[in-house]
Coordinates of C-alpha atoms in Angstrom, one line a residue:
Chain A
X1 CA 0.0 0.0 0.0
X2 CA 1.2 3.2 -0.9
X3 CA 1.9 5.9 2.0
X4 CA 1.8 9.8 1.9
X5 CA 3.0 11.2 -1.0
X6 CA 4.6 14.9 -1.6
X7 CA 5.3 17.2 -4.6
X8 CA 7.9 18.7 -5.4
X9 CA 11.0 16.7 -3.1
X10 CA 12.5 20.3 -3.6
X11 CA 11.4 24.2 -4.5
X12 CA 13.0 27.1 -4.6
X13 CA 11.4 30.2 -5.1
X14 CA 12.1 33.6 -4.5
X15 CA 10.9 36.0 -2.2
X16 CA 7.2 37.8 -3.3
X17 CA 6.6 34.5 -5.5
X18 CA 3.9 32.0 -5.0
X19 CA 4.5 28.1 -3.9
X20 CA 2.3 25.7 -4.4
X21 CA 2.8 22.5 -2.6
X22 CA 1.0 18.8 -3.8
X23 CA -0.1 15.9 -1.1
X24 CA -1.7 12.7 -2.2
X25 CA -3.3 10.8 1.0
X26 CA -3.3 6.8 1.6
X27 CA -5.9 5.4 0.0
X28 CA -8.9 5.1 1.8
X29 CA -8.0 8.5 4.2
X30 CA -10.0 11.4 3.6
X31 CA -8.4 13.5 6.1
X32 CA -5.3 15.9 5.4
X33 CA -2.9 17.8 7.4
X34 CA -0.2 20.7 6.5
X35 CA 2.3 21.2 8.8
X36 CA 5.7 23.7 8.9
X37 CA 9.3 22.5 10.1
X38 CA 10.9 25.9 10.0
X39 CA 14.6 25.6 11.8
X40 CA 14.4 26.2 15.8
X41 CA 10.8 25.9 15.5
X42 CA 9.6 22.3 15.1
X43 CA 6.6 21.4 13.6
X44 CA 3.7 23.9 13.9
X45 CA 0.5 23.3 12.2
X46 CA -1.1 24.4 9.5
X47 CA -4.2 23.2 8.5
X48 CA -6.5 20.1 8.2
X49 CA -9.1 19.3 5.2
X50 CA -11.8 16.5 5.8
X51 CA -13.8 15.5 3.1
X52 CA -13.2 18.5 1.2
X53 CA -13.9 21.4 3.9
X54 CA -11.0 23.2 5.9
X55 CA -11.7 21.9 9.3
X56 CA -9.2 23.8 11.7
X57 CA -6.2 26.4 11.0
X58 CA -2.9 27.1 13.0
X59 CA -2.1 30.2 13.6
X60 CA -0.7 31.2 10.0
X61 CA -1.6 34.5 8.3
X62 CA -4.1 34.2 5.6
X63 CA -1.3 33.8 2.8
X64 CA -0.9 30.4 3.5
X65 CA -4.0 28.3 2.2
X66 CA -5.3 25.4 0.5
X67 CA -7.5 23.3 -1.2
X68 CA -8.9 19.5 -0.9
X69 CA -9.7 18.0 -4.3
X70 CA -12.6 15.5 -4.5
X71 CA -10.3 12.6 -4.7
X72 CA -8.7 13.8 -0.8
X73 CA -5.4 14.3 -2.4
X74 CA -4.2 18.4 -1.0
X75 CA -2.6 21.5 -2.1
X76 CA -0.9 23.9 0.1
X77 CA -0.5 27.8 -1.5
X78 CA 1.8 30.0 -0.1
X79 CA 1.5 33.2 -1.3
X80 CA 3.8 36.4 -1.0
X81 CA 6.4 34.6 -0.3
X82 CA 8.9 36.0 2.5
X83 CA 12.5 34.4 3.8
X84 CA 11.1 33.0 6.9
X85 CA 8.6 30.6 5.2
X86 CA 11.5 28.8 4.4
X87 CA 10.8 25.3 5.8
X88 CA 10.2 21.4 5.4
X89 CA 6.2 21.0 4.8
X90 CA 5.1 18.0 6.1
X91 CA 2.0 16.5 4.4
X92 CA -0.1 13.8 6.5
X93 CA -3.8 11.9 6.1
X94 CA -5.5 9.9 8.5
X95 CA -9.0 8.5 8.2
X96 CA -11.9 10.5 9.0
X97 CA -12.8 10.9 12.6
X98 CA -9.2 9.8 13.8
X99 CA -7.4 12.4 13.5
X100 CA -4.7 11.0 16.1
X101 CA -3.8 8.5 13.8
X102 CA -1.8 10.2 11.1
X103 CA 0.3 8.6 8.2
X104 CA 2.9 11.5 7.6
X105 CA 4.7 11.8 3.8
X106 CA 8.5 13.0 3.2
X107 CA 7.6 16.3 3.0
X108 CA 8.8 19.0 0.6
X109 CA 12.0 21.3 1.1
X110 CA 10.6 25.1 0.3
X111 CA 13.6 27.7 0.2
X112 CA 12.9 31.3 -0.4
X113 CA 15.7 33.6 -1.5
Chain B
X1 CA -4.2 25.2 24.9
X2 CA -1.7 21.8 25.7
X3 CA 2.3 22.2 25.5
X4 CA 5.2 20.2 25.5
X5 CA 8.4 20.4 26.7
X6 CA 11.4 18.5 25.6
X7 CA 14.2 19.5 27.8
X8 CA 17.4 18.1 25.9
X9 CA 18.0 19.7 22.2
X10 CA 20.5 16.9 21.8
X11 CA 21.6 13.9 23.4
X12 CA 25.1 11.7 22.9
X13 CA 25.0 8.1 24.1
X14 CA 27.2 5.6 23.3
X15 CA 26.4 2.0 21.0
X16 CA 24.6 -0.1 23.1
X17 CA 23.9 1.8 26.2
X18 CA 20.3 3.4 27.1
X19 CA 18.8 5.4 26.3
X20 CA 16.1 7.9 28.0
X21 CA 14.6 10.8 26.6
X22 CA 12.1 13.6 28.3
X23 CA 9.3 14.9 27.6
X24 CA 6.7 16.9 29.8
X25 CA 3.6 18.1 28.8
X26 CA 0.7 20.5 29.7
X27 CA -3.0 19.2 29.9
X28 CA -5.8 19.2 32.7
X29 CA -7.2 16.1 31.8
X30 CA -5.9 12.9 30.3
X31 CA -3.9 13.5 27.4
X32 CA -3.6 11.5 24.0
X33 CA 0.6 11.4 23.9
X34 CA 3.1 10.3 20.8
X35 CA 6.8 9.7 20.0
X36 CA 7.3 10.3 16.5
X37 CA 11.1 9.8 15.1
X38 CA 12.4 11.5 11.8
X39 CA 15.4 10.8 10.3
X40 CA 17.3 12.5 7.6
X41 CA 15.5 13.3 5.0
X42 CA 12.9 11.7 6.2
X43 CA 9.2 12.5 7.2
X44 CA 8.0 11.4 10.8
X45 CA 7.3 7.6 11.7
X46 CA 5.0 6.3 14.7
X47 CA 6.9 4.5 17.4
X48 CA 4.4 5.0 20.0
X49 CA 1.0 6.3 21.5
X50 CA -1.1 6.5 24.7
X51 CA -4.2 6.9 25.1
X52 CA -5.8 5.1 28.0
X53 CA -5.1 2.1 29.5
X54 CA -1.8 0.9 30.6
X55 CA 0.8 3.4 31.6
X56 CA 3.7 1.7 30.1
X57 CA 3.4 1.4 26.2
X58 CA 5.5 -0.5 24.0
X59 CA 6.4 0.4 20.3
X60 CA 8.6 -0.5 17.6
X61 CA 12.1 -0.7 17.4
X62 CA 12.8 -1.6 20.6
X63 CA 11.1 1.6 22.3
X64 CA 9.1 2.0 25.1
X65 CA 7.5 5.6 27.0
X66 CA 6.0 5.6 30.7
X67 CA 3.3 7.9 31.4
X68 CA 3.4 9.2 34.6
X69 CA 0.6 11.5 35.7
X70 CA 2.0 13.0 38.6
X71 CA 4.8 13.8 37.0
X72 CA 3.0 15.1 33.6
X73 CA 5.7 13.1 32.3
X74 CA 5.8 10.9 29.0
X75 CA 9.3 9.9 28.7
X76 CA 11.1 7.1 25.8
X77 CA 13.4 5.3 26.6
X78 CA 15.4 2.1 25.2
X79 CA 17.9 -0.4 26.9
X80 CA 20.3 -0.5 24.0
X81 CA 20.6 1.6 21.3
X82 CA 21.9 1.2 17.8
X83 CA 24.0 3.5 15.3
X84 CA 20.1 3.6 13.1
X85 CA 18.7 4.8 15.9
X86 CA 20.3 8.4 15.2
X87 CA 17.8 10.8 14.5
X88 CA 15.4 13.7 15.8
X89 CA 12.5 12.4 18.2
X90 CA 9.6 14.1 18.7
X91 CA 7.0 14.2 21.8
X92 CA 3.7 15.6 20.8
X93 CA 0.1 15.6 22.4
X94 CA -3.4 15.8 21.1
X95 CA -6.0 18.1 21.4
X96 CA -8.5 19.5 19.4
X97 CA -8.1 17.0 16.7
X98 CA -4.9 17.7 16.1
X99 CA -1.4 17.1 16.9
X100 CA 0.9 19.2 19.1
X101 CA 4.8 18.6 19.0
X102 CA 7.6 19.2 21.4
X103 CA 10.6 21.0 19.5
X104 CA 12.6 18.0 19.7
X105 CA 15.3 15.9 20.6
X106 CA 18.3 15.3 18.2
X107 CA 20.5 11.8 19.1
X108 CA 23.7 11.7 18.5
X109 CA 25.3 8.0 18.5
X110 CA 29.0 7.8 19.5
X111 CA 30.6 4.2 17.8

């Protein structure tokens, strides 16, 4: 069974730009999560789409959004891009209704310059 | 709204000794509490969870976490560790239907 799978590995954009970030869920899970490794600052969260709704937001200004596509797979958009949102994004999916049981993917590299 | 605290940003042991690593969280009632290990490159991987129930949980690769209530403690620990088992390790708690980390703990295995 495939697991969590992210798109790009790497991106490098500069600052002021646009990044748009892909997740594809385990099959089965209709629950996503978006979550930001920035250095010195662990993993903070982001956001979590259920069945195609935002259900809960960390606190992130409202550049950094998203989507759920009918088939559960993700997309995080950051827009405006500044230095600091430089950071690993970690994908993850869990079933609906458990959403202490998360399956998290490699995540993908963002570096703004 | 739940915190935890990992004390130690890194910790050096040696090939085969134990291992021990704290966490402390923040939470009135009982919590939902996870180890979660990343390695380079890597995303995060499960090795544990508590929820109810027993107070000593085992996981994979050889780890285990106590919780201790009257401690608001959650530590892992592991009686002999391996060169793999260098990585960062994460505590983190639920609430709100959704996860909460520590900042982490990066080990550092000496040969």
């Amino acid at each position: 069974e495939a697991g969590v799978t992210q798109s790009p590995t790497h991106l490098i954009k500069t600052r002021g730009q646009q990044a748009t970030l892909r997740c594809s869920p385990i099959s089965g899970h209709t629950s996503v999560y978006w979550y930001q490794q920035a250095l010195g600052l662990g993993l903070q969260f982001l956001l979590w789409y259920d069945e195609g709704e935002e259900r809960n937001r960390g606190n992130f200004p409202p550049r950094f959004s998203g989507r759920q596509f009918p088939n559960y797979s993700s997309e995080l958009n950051v827009n405006a891009l500044e230095l600091e949102d430089s950071a690993l994004y970690l994908c993850a999916s869990s079933l609906s209704g458990a959403p202490y049981e998360q399956y998290f993917g490699p995540g993908t590299r963002l570096t703004v310059t | 709204a739940q915190s935890v605290t990992q004390p130690d940003i890194h910790i050096t042991v040696s090939e085969g000794a134990s291992l021990e690593l704290r966490c402390n969280y923040s939470y009135g009632a009982t919590p939902y509490l996870f180890w979660y290990v990343q390695s380079p490159g890597q995303g995060l991987q499960l090795l544990l969870k508590y929820f109810s129930g027993d107070t000593l949980v085992q996981g994979i690769k050889g780890f285990e976490a106590e919780f201790k209530r009257s401690q608001s403690s959650f530590n892992l620990r592991k009686p002999s560790v391996h060169w793999s088992d260098a990585a960062e390790y994460f505590c983190a708690v639920g609430e709100s239907d959704k996860i909460i980390f520590g900042k982490g703990t990066r080990l550092h295995i000496l040969p």
